[in-house]
Coordinates of C-alpha atoms and ligand atoms in Angstrom, one line a residue:
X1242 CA -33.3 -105.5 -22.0
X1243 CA -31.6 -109.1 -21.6
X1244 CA -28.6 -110.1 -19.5
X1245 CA -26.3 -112.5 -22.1
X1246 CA -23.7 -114.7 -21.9
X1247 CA -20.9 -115.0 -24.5
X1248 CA -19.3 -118.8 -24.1
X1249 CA -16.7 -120.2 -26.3
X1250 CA -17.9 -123.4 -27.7
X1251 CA -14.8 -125.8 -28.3
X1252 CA -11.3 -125.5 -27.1
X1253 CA -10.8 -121.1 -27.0
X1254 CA -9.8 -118.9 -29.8
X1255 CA -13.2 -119.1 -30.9
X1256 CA -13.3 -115.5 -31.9
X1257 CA -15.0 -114.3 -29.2
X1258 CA -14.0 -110.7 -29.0
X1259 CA -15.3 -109.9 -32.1
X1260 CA -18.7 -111.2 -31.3
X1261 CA -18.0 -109.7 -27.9
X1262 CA -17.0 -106.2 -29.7
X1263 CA -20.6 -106.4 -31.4
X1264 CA -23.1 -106.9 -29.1
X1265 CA -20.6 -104.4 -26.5
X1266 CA -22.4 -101.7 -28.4
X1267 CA -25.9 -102.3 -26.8
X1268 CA -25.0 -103.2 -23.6
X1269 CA -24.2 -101.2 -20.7
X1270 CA -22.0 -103.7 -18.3
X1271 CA -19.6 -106.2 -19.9
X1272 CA -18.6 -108.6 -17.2
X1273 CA -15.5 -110.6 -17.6
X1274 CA -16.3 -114.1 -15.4
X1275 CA -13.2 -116.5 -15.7
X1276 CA -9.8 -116.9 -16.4
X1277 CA -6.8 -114.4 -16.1
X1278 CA -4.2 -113.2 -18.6
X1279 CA -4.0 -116.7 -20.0
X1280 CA -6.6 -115.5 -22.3
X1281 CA -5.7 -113.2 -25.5
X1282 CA -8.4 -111.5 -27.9
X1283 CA -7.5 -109.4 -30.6
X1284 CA -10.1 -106.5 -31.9
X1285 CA -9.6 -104.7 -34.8
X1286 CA -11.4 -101.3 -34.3
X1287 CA -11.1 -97.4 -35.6
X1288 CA -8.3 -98.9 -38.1
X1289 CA -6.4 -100.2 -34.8
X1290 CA -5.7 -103.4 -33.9
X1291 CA -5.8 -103.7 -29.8
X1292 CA -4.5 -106.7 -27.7
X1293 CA -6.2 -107.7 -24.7
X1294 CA -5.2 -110.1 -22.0
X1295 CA -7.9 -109.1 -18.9
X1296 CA -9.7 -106.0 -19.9
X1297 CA -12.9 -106.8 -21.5
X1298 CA -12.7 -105.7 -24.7
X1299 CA -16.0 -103.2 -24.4
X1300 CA -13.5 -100.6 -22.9
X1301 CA -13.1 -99.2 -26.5
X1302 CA -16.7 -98.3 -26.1
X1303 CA -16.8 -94.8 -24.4
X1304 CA -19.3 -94.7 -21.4
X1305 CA -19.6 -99.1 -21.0
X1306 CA -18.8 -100.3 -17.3
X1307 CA -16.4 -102.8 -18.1
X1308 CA -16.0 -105.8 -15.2
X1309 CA -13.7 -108.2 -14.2
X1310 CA -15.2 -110.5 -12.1
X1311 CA -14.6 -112.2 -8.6
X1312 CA -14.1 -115.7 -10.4
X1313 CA -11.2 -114.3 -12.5
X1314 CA -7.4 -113.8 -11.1
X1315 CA -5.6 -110.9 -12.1
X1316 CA -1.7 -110.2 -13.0
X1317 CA -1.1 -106.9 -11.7
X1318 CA 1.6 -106.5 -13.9
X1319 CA -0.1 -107.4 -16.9
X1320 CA -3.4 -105.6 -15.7
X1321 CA -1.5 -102.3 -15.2
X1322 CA 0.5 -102.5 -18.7
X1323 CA -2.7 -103.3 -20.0
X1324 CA -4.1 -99.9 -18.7
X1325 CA -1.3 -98.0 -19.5
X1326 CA -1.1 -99.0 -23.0
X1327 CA -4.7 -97.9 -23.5
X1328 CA -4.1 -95.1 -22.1
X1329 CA -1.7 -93.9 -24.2
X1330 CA -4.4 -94.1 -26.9
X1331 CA -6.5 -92.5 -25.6
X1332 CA -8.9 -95.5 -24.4
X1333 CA -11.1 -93.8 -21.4
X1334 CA -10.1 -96.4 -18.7
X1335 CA -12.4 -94.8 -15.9
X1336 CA -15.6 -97.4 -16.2
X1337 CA -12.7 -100.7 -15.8
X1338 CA -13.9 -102.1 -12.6
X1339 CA -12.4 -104.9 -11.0
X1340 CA -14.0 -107.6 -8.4
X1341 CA -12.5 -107.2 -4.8
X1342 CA -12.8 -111.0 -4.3
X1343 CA -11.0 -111.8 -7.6
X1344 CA -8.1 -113.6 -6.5
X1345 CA -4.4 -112.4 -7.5
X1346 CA -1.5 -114.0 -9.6
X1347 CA 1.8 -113.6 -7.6
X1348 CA 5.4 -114.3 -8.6
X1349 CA 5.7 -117.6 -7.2
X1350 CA 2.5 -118.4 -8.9
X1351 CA 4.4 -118.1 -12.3
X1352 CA 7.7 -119.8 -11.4
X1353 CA 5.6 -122.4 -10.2
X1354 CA 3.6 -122.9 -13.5
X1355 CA 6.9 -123.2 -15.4
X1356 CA 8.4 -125.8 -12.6
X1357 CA 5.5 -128.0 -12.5
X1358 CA 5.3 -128.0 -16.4
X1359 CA 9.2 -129.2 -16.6
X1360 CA 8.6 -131.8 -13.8
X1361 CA 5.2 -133.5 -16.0
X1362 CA 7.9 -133.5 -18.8
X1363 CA 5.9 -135.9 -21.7
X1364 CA 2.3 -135.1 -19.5
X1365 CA 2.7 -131.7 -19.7
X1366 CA -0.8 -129.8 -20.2
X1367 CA 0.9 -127.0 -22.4
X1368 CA 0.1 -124.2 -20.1
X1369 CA 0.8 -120.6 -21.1
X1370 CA 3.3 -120.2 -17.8
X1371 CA 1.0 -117.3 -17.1
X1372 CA 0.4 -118.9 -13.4
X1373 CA -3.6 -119.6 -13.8
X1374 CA -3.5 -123.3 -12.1
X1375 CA -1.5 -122.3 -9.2
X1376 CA -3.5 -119.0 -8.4
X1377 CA -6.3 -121.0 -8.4
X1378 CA -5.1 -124.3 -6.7
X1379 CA -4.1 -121.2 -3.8
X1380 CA -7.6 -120.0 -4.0
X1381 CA -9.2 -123.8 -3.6
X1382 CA -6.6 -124.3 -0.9
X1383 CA -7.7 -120.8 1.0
X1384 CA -4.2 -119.8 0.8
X1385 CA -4.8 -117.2 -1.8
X1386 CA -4.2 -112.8 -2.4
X1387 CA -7.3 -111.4 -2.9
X1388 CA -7.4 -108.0 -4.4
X1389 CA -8.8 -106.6 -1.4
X1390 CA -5.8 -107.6 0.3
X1391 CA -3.5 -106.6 -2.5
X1392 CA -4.9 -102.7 -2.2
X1393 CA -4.6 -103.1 1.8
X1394 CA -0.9 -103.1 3.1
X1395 CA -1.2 -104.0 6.3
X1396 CA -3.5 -107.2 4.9
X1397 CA -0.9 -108.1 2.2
X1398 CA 1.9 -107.8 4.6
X1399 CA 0.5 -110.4 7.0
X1400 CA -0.7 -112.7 4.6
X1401 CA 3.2 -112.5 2.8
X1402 CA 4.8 -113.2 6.0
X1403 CA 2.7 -116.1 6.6
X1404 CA 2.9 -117.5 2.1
X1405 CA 6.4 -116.3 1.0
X1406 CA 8.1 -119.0 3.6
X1407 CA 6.0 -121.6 2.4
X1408 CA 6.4 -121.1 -1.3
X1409 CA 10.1 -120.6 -0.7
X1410 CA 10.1 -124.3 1.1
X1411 CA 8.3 -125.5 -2.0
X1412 CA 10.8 -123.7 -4.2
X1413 CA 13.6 -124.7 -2.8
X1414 CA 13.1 -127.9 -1.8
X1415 CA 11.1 -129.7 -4.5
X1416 CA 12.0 -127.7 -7.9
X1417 CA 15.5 -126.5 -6.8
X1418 CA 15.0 -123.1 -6.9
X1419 CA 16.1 -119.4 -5.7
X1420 CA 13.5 -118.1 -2.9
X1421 CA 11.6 -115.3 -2.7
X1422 CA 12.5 -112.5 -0.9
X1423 CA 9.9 -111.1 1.3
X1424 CA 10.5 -107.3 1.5
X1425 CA 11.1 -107.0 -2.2
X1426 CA 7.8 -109.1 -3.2
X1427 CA 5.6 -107.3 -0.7
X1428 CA 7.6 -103.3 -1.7
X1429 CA 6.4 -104.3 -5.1
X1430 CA 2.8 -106.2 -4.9
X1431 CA 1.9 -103.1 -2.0
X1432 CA 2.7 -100.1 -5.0
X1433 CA 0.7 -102.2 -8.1
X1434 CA -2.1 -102.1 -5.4
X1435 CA -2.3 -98.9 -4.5
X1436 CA -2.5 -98.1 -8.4
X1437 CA -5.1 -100.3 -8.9
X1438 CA -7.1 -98.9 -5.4
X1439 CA -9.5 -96.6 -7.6
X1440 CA -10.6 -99.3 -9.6
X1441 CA -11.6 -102.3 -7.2
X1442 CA -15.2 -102.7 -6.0
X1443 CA -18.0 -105.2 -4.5
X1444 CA -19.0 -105.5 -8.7
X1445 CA -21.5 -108.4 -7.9
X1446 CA -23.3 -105.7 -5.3
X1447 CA -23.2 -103.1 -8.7
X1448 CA -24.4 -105.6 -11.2
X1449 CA -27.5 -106.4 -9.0
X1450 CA -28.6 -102.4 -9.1
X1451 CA -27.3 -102.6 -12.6
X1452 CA -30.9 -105.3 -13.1
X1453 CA -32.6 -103.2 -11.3
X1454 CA -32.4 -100.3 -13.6
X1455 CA -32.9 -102.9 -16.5
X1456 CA -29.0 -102.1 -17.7
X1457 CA -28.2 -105.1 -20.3
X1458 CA -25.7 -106.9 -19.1
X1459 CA -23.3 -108.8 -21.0
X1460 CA -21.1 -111.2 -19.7
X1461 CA -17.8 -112.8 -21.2
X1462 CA -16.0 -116.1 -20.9
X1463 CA -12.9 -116.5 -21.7
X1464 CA -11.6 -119.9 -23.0
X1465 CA -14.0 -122.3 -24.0
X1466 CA -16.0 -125.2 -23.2
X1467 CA -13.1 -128.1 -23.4
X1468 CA -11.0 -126.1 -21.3
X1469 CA -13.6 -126.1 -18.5
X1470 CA -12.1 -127.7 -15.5
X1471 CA -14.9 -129.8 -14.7
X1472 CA -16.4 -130.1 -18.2
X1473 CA -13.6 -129.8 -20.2
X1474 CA -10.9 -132.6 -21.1
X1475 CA -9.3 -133.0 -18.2
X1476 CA -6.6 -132.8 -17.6
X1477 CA -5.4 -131.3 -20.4
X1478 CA -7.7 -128.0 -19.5
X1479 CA -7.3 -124.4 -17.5
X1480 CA -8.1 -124.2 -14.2
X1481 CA -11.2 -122.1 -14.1
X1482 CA -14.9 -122.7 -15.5
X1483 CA -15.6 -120.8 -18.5
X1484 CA -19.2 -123.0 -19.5
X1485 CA -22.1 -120.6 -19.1
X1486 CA -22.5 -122.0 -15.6
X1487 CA -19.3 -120.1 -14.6
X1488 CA -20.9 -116.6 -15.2
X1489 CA -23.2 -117.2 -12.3
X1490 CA -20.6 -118.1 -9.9
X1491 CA -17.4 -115.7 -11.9
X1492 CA -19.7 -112.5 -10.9
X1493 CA -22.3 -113.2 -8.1
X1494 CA -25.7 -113.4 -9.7
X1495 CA -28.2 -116.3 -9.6
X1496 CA -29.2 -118.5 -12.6
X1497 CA -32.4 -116.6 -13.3
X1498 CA -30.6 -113.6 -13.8
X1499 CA -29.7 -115.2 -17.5
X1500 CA -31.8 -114.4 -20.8
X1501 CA -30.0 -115.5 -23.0
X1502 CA -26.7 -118.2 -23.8
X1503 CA -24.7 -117.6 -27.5
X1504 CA -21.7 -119.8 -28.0
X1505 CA -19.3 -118.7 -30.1
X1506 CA -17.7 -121.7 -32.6
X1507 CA -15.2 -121.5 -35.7
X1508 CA -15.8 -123.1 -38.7
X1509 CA -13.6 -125.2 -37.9
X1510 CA -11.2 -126.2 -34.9
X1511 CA -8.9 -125.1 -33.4
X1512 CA -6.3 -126.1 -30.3
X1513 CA -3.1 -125.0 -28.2
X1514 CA -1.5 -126.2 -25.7
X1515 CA -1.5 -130.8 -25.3
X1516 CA -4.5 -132.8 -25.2
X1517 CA -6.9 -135.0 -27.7
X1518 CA -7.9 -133.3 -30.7
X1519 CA -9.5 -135.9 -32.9
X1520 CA -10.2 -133.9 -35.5
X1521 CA -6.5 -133.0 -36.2
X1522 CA -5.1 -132.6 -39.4
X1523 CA -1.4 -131.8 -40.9
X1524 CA -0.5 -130.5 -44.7
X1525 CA -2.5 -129.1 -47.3
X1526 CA -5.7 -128.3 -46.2
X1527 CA -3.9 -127.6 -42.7
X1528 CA -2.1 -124.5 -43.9
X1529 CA -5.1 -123.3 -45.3
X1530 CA -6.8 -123.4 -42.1
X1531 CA -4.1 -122.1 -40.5
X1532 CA -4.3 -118.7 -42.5
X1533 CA -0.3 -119.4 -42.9
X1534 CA 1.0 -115.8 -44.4
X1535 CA -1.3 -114.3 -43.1
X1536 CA -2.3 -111.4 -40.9
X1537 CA -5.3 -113.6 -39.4
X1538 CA -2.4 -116.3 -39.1
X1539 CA -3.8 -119.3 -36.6
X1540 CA -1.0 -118.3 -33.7
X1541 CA -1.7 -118.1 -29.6
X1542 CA -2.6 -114.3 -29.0
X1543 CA -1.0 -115.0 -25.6
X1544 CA 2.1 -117.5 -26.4
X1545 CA 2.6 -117.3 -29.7
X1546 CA 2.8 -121.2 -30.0
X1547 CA 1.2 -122.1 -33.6
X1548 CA -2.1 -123.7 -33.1
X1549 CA -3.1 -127.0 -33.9
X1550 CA -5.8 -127.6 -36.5
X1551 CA -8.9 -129.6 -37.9
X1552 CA -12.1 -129.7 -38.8
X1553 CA -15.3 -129.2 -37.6
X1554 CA -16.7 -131.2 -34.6
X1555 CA -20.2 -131.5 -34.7
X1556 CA -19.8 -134.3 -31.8
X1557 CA -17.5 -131.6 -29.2
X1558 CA -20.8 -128.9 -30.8
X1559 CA -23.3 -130.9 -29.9
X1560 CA -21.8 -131.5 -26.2
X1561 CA -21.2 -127.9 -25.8
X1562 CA -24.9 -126.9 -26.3
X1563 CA -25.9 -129.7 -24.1
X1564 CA -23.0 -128.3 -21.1
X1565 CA -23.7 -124.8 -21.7
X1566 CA -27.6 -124.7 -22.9
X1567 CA -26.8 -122.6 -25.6
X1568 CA -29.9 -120.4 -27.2
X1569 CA -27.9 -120.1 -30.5
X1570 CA -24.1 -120.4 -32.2
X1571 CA -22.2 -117.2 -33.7
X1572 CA -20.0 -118.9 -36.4
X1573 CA -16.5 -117.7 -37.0
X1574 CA -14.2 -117.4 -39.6
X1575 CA -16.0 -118.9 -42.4
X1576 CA -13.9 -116.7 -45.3
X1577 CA -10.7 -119.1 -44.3
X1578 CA -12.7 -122.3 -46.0
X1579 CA -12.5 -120.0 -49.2
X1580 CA -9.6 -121.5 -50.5
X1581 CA -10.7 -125.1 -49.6
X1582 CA -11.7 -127.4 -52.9
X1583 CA -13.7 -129.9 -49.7
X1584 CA -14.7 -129.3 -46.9
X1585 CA -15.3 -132.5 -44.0
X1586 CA -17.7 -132.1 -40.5
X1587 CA -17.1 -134.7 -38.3
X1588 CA -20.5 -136.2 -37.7
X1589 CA -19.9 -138.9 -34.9
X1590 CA -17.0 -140.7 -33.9
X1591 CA -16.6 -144.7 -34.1
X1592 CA -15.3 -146.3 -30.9
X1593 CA -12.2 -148.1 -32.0
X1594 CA -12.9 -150.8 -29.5
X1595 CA -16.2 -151.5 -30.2
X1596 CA -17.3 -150.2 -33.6
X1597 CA -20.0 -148.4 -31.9
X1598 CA -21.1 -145.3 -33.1
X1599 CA -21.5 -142.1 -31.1
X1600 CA -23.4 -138.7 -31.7
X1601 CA -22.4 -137.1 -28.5
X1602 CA -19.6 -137.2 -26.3
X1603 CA -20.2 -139.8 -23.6
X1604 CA -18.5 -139.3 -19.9
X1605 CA -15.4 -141.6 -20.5
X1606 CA -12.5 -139.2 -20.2
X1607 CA -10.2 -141.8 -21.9
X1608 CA -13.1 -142.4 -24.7
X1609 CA -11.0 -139.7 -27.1
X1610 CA -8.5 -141.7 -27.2
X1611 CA -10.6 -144.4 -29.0
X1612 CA -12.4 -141.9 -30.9
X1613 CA -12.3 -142.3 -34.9
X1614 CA -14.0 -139.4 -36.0
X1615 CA -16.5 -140.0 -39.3
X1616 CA -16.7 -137.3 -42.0
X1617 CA -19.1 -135.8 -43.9
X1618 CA -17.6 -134.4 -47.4
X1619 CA -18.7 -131.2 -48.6
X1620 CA -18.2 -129.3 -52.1
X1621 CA -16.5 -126.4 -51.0
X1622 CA -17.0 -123.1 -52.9
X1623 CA -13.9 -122.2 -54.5
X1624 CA -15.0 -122.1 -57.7
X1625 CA -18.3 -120.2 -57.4
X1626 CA -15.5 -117.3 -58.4
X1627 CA -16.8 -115.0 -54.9
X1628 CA -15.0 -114.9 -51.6
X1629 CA -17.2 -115.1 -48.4
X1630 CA -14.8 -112.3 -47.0
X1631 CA -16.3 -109.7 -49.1
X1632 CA -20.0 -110.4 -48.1
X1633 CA -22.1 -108.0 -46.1
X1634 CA -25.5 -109.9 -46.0
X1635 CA -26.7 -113.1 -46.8
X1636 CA -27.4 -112.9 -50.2
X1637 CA -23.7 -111.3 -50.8
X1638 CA -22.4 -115.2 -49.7
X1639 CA -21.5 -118.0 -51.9
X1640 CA -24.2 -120.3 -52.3
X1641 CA -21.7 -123.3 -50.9
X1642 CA -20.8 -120.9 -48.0
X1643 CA -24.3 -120.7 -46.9
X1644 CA -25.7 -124.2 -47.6
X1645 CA -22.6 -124.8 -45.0
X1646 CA -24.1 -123.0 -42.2
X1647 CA -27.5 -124.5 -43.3
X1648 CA -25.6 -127.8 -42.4
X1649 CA -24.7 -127.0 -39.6
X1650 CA -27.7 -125.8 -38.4
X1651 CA -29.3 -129.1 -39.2
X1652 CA -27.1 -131.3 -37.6
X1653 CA -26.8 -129.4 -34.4
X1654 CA -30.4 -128.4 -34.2
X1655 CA -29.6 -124.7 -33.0
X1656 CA -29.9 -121.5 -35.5
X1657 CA -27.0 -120.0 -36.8
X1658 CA -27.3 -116.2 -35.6
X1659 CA -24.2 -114.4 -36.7
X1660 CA -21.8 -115.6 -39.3
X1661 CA -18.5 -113.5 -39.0
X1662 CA -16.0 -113.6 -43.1
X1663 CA -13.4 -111.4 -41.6
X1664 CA -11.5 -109.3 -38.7
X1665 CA -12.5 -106.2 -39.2
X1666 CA -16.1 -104.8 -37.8
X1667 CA -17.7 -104.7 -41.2
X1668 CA -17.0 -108.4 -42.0
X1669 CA -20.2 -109.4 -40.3
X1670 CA -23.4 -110.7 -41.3
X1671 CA -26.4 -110.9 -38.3
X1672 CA -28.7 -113.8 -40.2
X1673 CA -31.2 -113.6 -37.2
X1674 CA -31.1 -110.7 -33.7
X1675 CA -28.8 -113.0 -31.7
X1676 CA -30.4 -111.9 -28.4
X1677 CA -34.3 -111.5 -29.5
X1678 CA -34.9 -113.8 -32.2
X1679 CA -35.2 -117.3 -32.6
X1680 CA -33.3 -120.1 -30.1
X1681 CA -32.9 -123.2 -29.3
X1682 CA -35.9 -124.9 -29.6
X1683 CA -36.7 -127.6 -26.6
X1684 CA -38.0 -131.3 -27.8
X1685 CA -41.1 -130.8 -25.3
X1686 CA -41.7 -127.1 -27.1
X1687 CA -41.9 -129.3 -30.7
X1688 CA -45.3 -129.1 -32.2
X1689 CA -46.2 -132.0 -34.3
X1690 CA -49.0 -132.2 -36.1
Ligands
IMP780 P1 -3.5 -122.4 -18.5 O1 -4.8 -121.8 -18.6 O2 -2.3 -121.5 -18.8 O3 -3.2 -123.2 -17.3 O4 -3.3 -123.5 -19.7 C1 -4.1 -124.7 -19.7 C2 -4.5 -125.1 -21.1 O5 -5.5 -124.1 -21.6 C3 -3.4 -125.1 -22.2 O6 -3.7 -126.1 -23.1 C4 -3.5 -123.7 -22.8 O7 -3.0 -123.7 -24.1 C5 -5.0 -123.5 -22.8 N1 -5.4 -122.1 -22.8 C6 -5.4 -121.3 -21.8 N2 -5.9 -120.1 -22.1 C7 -6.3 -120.2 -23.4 C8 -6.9 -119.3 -24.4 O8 -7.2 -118.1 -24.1 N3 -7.1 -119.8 -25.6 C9 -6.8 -121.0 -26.0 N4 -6.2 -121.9 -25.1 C10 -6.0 -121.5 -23.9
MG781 MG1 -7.6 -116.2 -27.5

């Protein structure tokens, strides 16, 4: 029995759900801690491919309780449509249970996304207008929809008339725009909540009997770790906390409630949305990365904005452990370096200013704009005439493919657990039990002889 947290390691996309999808099987509550429908997995299950925005994923499991969590905020619109689509296949929806103190995405909360976007103009953050930072600037500001006002009428009603005035001032008066009216906001919001009624509860009271029964708990970020509002690279990150950390507070359990931390990373990097990205690259090598042509094509699940690539950042890794205390790293779409006649890590970076050189990511928050990252070259495995994608076991990999992750696991100092070639459920290869076996191993636990 172990209570786990899935992080993403660099900047989201990570791969999560797949990873997610796996270790859903043997657990009995998946807990969804962050975020709202910014976020967008893909799983490819019983030949099917299913999109998901706020459902956790381990709904396609029959009999999982599957949670969304106080620290998220929810899209009615896009949680209902989300239910009704897997209804229609047949999905079992009856163990989706949402937080009653998750906070709630409104209409103005959207317009106001796409107004404040247009007024940074060149300093946009490259949001995806799905009205995350306002929801939660409401919920900082104690101005915000809860979901056990949205299911209580005479609750929403009052907090409306007291919020649709003031948004309509804001509207109006700074962006130029049409108000709100009240009547037709509160007619709609009141009938999405009394849909949603059967499936709102005090989860964090449910998780806590959930321990006591020893039920393994699983709980899932969304984002990652350089989206994190206070960890991430601000500004040019979301508005909620997806580092491990964020569990805690996203669904109401202490830190010793925690076994066991697995961040998820690529085999390379990925980006949407502005914001630093040393690691960038364009042409060649960047298509192949990109899985241009491609079902597995590198495109936002959410926006559908092509994301930005590069390579592997073993300095943005190594800062991720440290931020989330990560036990071990799943690794993600490896088969895409198939095609790839090199392969580069970046190893540290080289302040421009200074010519100093740095293994980890110091506190700066301008420093990445100084940052030269240096590169380690690698053979890749092209011609070893065998495709990672086809493996089902270590052996089955190409010897350059694995001598990678070997890499990796040398210059990060954390195993390698899980190394996924593929979309579908079969393209994965457990090196080590993620949850049981070895971890991170701490510099005071180092016997020396
Ligand atoms: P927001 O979360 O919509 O406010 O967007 C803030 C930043 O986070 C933008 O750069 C987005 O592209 C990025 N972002 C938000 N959600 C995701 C995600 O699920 N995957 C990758 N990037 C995301
Ligand atoms: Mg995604």
């Amino acid at each position: 029995m172990a209570n786990v947290v899935i992080v993403g390691a660099q900047w989201g996309d990570e791969g999560k759900a797949k990873i997610v999808d796996l270790l859903s099987k043997n657990a009995d509550y998946i807990v969804r801690y962050q975020g709202g429908s910014n976020a967008g997995h893909t799983v490819n299950a019983n030949g099917e491919k299913y999109k998901f925005h706020l459902i956790p994923s381990g709904i396609l499991y029959p009999g999982k309780v599957c949670m969304i969590g106080s620290g998220t905020v929810i899209d009615p619109k896009v949680i209902l449509s989300e239910m009704d689509h897997l209804t229609e296949r047949g999905v079992d929806i009856s163990g989706l249970q949402i937080s009653a103190a998750a906070h709630v995405t409104m209409p103005y909360h959207i317009i106001i996304d796409r107004a404040q976007e247009e007024m940074r103009g060149s300093k946009k953050i490259g949001t995806t207008v799905r009205g995350i930072g306002p929801t939660y600037a409401d919920k900082s500001a104690r101005n915000g929809i809860r979901m056990q006002d949205l299911i209580d009428p005479t609750e929403l009603l009052e907090k409306l008339k007291f919020l649709i005035p003031e948004k309509n001032i804001m509207l109006e008066r700074l962006f130029g725009l049409e108000p709100l009216e009240l009547d037709a906001v509160y007619q709609e919001y009141v009938a999405y909540g009394q849909r949603l009624r059967p499936h709102v509860f005090d989860t964090a009271a449910i998780i806590w009997q959930a321990d006591k029964k020893r039920k393994n708990i699983l709980f899932e970020g969304a984002q990652g770790t350089l989206l994190d509002l206070d960890h991430g690279t601000y500004p040019y990150v979301t508005s909620s906390n997806p580092v491990a950390g964020g569990a805690c507070i996203g669904s109401g359990v202490g830190p010793n409630f925690i076994d066991r931390v697995i961040g998820i990373t690529k085999a390379f990097t990925t980006r949407v949305g502005e914001g630093p990205f040393p690691t960038e690259i364009s042409g060649k090598d960047a298509k192949i990365l990109r899985a241009e042509g491609t079902a597995w094509e590198e495109i936002g699940t959410t926006t559908g904005r092509a994301r930005r690539v590069g390579w592997l950042d073993a300095v943005l890794l190594r800062y991720a452990i440290r931020i989330n205390g990560l036990d071990c790293l799943a690794l993600t779409k490896l088969d895409v370096l198939d095609d790839l006649d090199a392969i580069y890590v970046c190893n540290s970076y080289k302040d421009l200013r200074n010519g100093k050189t740095y293994y980890e990511l110091p506190a700066e928050s301008n420093f990445l704009k100084y940052a030269q990252p240096e590169y380690v070259g690698l053979m890749g495995w092209k011609n070893e005439g065998k495709s990672s994608a086809d493996a089902r076991c270590v052996e089955d990999l190409p010897k350059g493919a694995l001598s990678y992750v070997k890499y990796l696991e040398k210059i990060l100092e954390i195993p390698i657990t899980i190394v996924s070639v593929g979309p579908s459920r079969e393209q994965t290869i457990v090196l080590e039990d993620p949850i049981h076996g070895p971890k991170r191993v701490l510099e005071s636990e180092v016997v020396t002889m």
